[in-house]
Amino acid sequence: LKKKKNRRGAYMNPIAMARSRGPIQSSGPTIQDYLNRPRPTWEEVKEQLEKKKKGSKALAEFEEKMNENWKKELEKHREKLLSGSESSSKKRQRKKKEKKKSGRVSKVFHFSKYYK
């Protein structure tokens, strides 16, 4: 019988190996660096907050203006649809009568009937 060779090396404990290498060199700033970093004064913080408020006011005004323009556009579009629908109301009534007579369901679906 042949004796098998143990091809595995000796077991190396990873924790013991890490300790033998010594402490790790950190690549980033330490906690002490974060604690000692420069911070704004209370006055500077107040100024920054004021600037933010001014910016949000400008945005709110812009959005309000856009909403007004959109409402005007909608009104114009509504007026167009309503002025066009008055003249074609007789045509609609005729179509309804024809549909009742024919007894068939139309395959064409008109959204203008439902959205004014």
PDB file of C-alpha atoms in Angstrom:
ATOM      1  CA  LEU A   1       0.000   0.000   0.000  1.00  0.00           C
ATOM      2  CA  LYS A   2       1.174   3.451  -0.913  1.00  0.00           C
ATOM      3  CA  LYS A   3       1.077   6.131   1.706  1.00  0.00           C
ATOM      4  CA  LYS A   4      -0.749   9.310   0.552  1.00  0.00           C
ATOM      5  CA  LYS A   5       1.178  12.537   0.975  1.00  0.00           C
ATOM      6  CA  ASN A   6      -0.528  15.309   2.849  1.00  0.00           C
ATOM      7  CA  ARG A   7      -0.500  18.071   0.246  1.00  0.00           C
ATOM      8  CA  ARG A   8      -2.227  20.597   2.466  1.00  0.00           C
ATOM      9  CA  GLY A   9       0.039  22.934   4.361  1.00  0.00           C
ATOM     10  CA  ALA A  10      -0.236  23.544   8.057  1.00  0.00           C
ATOM     11  CA  TYR A  11      -3.419  25.342   9.153  1.00  0.00           C
ATOM     12  CA  MET A  12      -2.846  29.055   9.502  1.00  0.00           C
ATOM     13  CA  ASN A  13      -5.192  30.921  11.806  1.00  0.00           C
ATOM     14  CA  PRO A  14      -6.274  34.074   9.869  1.00  0.00           C
ATOM     15  CA  ILE A  15      -6.770  36.116  13.041  1.00  0.00           C
ATOM     16  CA  ALA A  16      -3.317  35.223  14.356  1.00  0.00           C
ATOM     17  CA  MET A  17      -1.813  36.080  10.962  1.00  0.00           C
ATOM     18  CA  ALA A  18      -3.534  39.479  10.949  1.00  0.00           C
ATOM     19  CA  ARG A  19      -2.245  40.232  14.452  1.00  0.00           C
ATOM     20  CA  SER A  20       1.288  39.285  13.468  1.00  0.00           C
ATOM     21  CA  ARG A  21       1.205  41.850  10.634  1.00  0.00           C
ATOM     22  CA  GLY A  22       0.494  44.659  13.078  1.00  0.00           C
ATOM     23  CA  PRO A  23      -2.119  47.437  13.083  1.00  0.00           C
ATOM     24  CA  ILE A  24      -3.767  48.397   9.789  1.00  0.00           C
ATOM     25  CA  GLN A  25      -2.892  51.717   8.183  1.00  0.00           C
ATOM     26  CA  SER A  26      -6.156  53.616   7.686  1.00  0.00           C
ATOM     27  CA  SER A  27      -6.499  55.317   4.335  1.00  0.00           C
ATOM     28  CA  GLY A  28      -9.097  57.946   5.255  1.00  0.00           C
ATOM     29  CA  PRO A  29      -9.549  60.621   7.908  1.00  0.00           C
ATOM     30  CA  THR A  30      -9.739  59.531  11.526  1.00  0.00           C
ATOM     31  CA  ILE A  31     -12.619  60.165  13.913  1.00  0.00           C
ATOM     32  CA  GLN A  32     -10.517  62.847  15.575  1.00  0.00           C
ATOM     33  CA  ASP A  33     -10.144  64.596  12.203  1.00  0.00           C
ATOM     34  CA  TYR A  34     -13.937  64.610  11.808  1.00  0.00           C
ATOM     35  CA  LEU A  35     -14.449  66.019  15.299  1.00  0.00           C
ATOM     36  CA  ASN A  36     -11.854  68.760  14.773  1.00  0.00           C
ATOM     37  CA  ARG A  37     -13.076  69.860  11.339  1.00  0.00           C
ATOM     38  CA  PRO A  38     -14.108  73.511  10.941  1.00  0.00           C
ATOM     39  CA  ARG A  39     -17.806  74.202  11.449  1.00  0.00           C
ATOM     40  CA  PRO A  40     -19.858  77.267  10.506  1.00  0.00           C
ATOM     41  CA  THR A  41     -20.800  79.744  13.213  1.00  0.00           C
ATOM     42  CA  TRP A  42     -24.431  80.221  14.212  1.00  0.00           C
ATOM     43  CA  GLU A  43     -24.588  83.453  12.159  1.00  0.00           C
ATOM     44  CA  GLU A  44     -23.344  81.637   9.054  1.00  0.00           C
ATOM     45  CA  VAL A  45     -25.927  78.889   9.564  1.00  0.00           C
ATOM     46  CA  LYS A  46     -28.699  81.512   9.790  1.00  0.00           C
ATOM     47  CA  GLU A  47     -27.475  83.137   6.555  1.00  0.00           C
ATOM     48  CA  GLN A  48     -27.492  79.794   4.751  1.00  0.00           C
ATOM     49  CA  LEU A  49     -31.053  79.108   5.917  1.00  0.00           C
ATOM     50  CA  GLU A  50     -32.173  82.535   4.661  1.00  0.00           C
ATOM     51  CA  LYS A  51     -30.606  81.848   1.260  1.00  0.00           C
ATOM     52  CA  LYS A  52     -32.461  78.532   1.048  1.00  0.00           C
ATOM     53  CA  LYS A  53     -35.760  80.233   1.884  1.00  0.00           C
ATOM     54  CA  LYS A  54     -35.212  82.864  -0.829  1.00  0.00           C
ATOM     55  CA  GLY A  55     -34.460  80.146  -3.363  1.00  0.00           C
ATOM     56  CA  SER A  56     -37.602  78.223  -2.499  1.00  0.00           C
ATOM     57  CA  LYS A  57     -39.688  81.416  -2.756  1.00  0.00           C
ATOM     58  CA  ALA A  58     -38.413  82.016  -6.272  1.00  0.00           C
ATOM     59  CA  LEU A  59     -39.247  78.440  -7.218  1.00  0.00           C
ATOM     60  CA  ALA A  60     -42.733  78.758  -5.699  1.00  0.00           C
ATOM     61  CA  GLU A  61     -43.358  81.972  -7.667  1.00  0.00           C
ATOM     62  CA  PHE A  62     -42.202  80.309 -10.873  1.00  0.00           C
ATOM     63  CA  GLU A  63     -44.475  77.308 -10.292  1.00  0.00           C
ATOM     64  CA  GLU A  64     -47.413  79.605  -9.526  1.00  0.00           C
ATOM     65  CA  LYS A  65     -46.845  81.492 -12.767  1.00  0.00           C
ATOM     66  CA  MET A  66     -46.664  78.230 -14.732  1.00  0.00           C
ATOM     67  CA  ASN A  67     -49.926  77.078 -13.115  1.00  0.00           C
ATOM     68  CA  GLU A  68     -51.655  80.312 -14.114  1.00  0.00           C
ATOM     69  CA  ASN A  69     -50.454  79.942 -17.703  1.00  0.00           C
ATOM     70  CA  TRP A  70     -51.668  76.345 -17.755  1.00  0.00           C
ATOM     71  CA  LYS A  71     -55.107  77.384 -16.451  1.00  0.00           C
ATOM     72  CA  LYS A  72     -55.366  80.028 -19.187  1.00  0.00           C
ATOM     73  CA  GLU A  73     -54.478  77.439 -21.825  1.00  0.00           C
ATOM     74  CA  LEU A  74     -57.095  75.054 -20.470  1.00  0.00           C
ATOM     75  CA  GLU A  75     -59.739  77.784 -20.551  1.00  0.00           C
ATOM     76  CA  LYS A  76     -58.922  78.593 -24.193  1.00  0.00           C
ATOM     77  CA  HIS A  77     -59.098  74.920 -25.119  1.00  0.00           C
ATOM     78  CA  ARG A  78     -62.418  74.522 -23.286  1.00  0.00           C
ATOM     79  CA  GLU A  79     -63.891  77.514 -25.091  1.00  0.00           C
ATOM     80  CA  LYS A  80     -62.818  76.055 -28.439  1.00  0.00           C
ATOM     81  CA  LEU A  81     -64.415  72.715 -27.651  1.00  0.00           C
ATOM     82  CA  LEU A  82     -67.621  74.283 -26.351  1.00  0.00           C
ATOM     83  CA  SER A  83     -68.002  76.625 -29.338  1.00  0.00           C
ATOM     84  CA  GLY A  84     -67.478  73.706 -31.721  1.00  0.00           C
ATOM     85  CA  SER A  85     -69.867  71.431 -29.840  1.00  0.00           C
ATOM     86  CA  GLU A  86     -72.866  73.797 -30.020  1.00  0.00           C
ATOM     87  CA  SER A  87     -73.021  73.653 -33.813  1.00  0.00           C
ATOM     88  CA  SER A  88     -72.533  69.905 -33.919  1.00  0.00           C
ATOM     89  CA  SER A  89     -75.135  69.123 -31.232  1.00  0.00           C
ATOM     90  CA  LYS A  90     -77.818  68.565 -33.917  1.00  0.00           C
ATOM     91  CA  LYS A  91     -75.516  66.154 -35.735  1.00  0.00           C
ATOM     92  CA  ARG A  92     -75.051  64.216 -32.517  1.00  0.00           C
ATOM     93  CA  GLN A  93     -78.812  63.925 -32.031  1.00  0.00           C
ATOM     94  CA  ARG A  94     -79.177  62.590 -35.595  1.00  0.00           C
ATOM     95  CA  LYS A  95     -76.429  60.048 -34.996  1.00  0.00           C
ATOM     96  CA  LYS A  96     -78.131  58.872 -31.799  1.00  0.00           C
ATOM     97  CA  LYS A  97     -81.405  58.331 -33.676  1.00  0.00           C
ATOM     98  CA  GLU A  98     -79.604  56.413 -36.427  1.00  0.00           C
ATOM     99  CA  LYS A  99     -77.874  54.202 -33.872  1.00  0.00           C
ATOM    100  CA  LYS A 100     -81.200  53.396 -32.206  1.00  0.00           C
ATOM    101  CA  LYS A 101     -82.672  52.460 -35.586  1.00  0.00           C
ATOM    102  CA  SER A 102     -79.758  50.302 -36.648  1.00  0.00           C
ATOM    103  CA  GLY A 103     -79.441  48.543 -33.293  1.00  0.00           C
ATOM    104  CA  ARG A 104     -75.714  48.072 -33.807  1.00  0.00           C
ATOM    105  CA  VAL A 105     -72.932  49.191 -31.518  1.00  0.00           C
ATOM    106  CA  SER A 106     -70.497  51.579 -33.135  1.00  0.00           C
ATOM    107  CA  LYS A 107     -66.849  50.554 -33.055  1.00  0.00           C
ATOM    108  CA  VAL A 108     -65.711  54.180 -33.000  1.00  0.00           C
ATOM    109  CA  PHE A 109     -65.404  55.666 -29.539  1.00  0.00           C
ATOM    110  CA  HIS A 110     -65.404  59.461 -29.224  1.00  0.00           C
ATOM    111  CA  PHE A 111     -63.829  60.958 -26.115  1.00  0.00           C
ATOM    112  CA  SER A 112     -65.238  64.405 -26.877  1.00  0.00           C
ATOM    113  CA  LYS A 113     -68.683  63.244 -25.701  1.00  0.00           C
ATOM    114  CA  TYR A 114     -67.389  62.529 -22.218  1.00  0.00           C
ATOM    115  CA  TYR A 115     -64.743  65.214 -21.685  1.00  0.00           C
ATOM    116  CA  LYS A 116     -65.804  68.814 -22.050  1.00  0.00           C
TER     117      LYS A 116
END
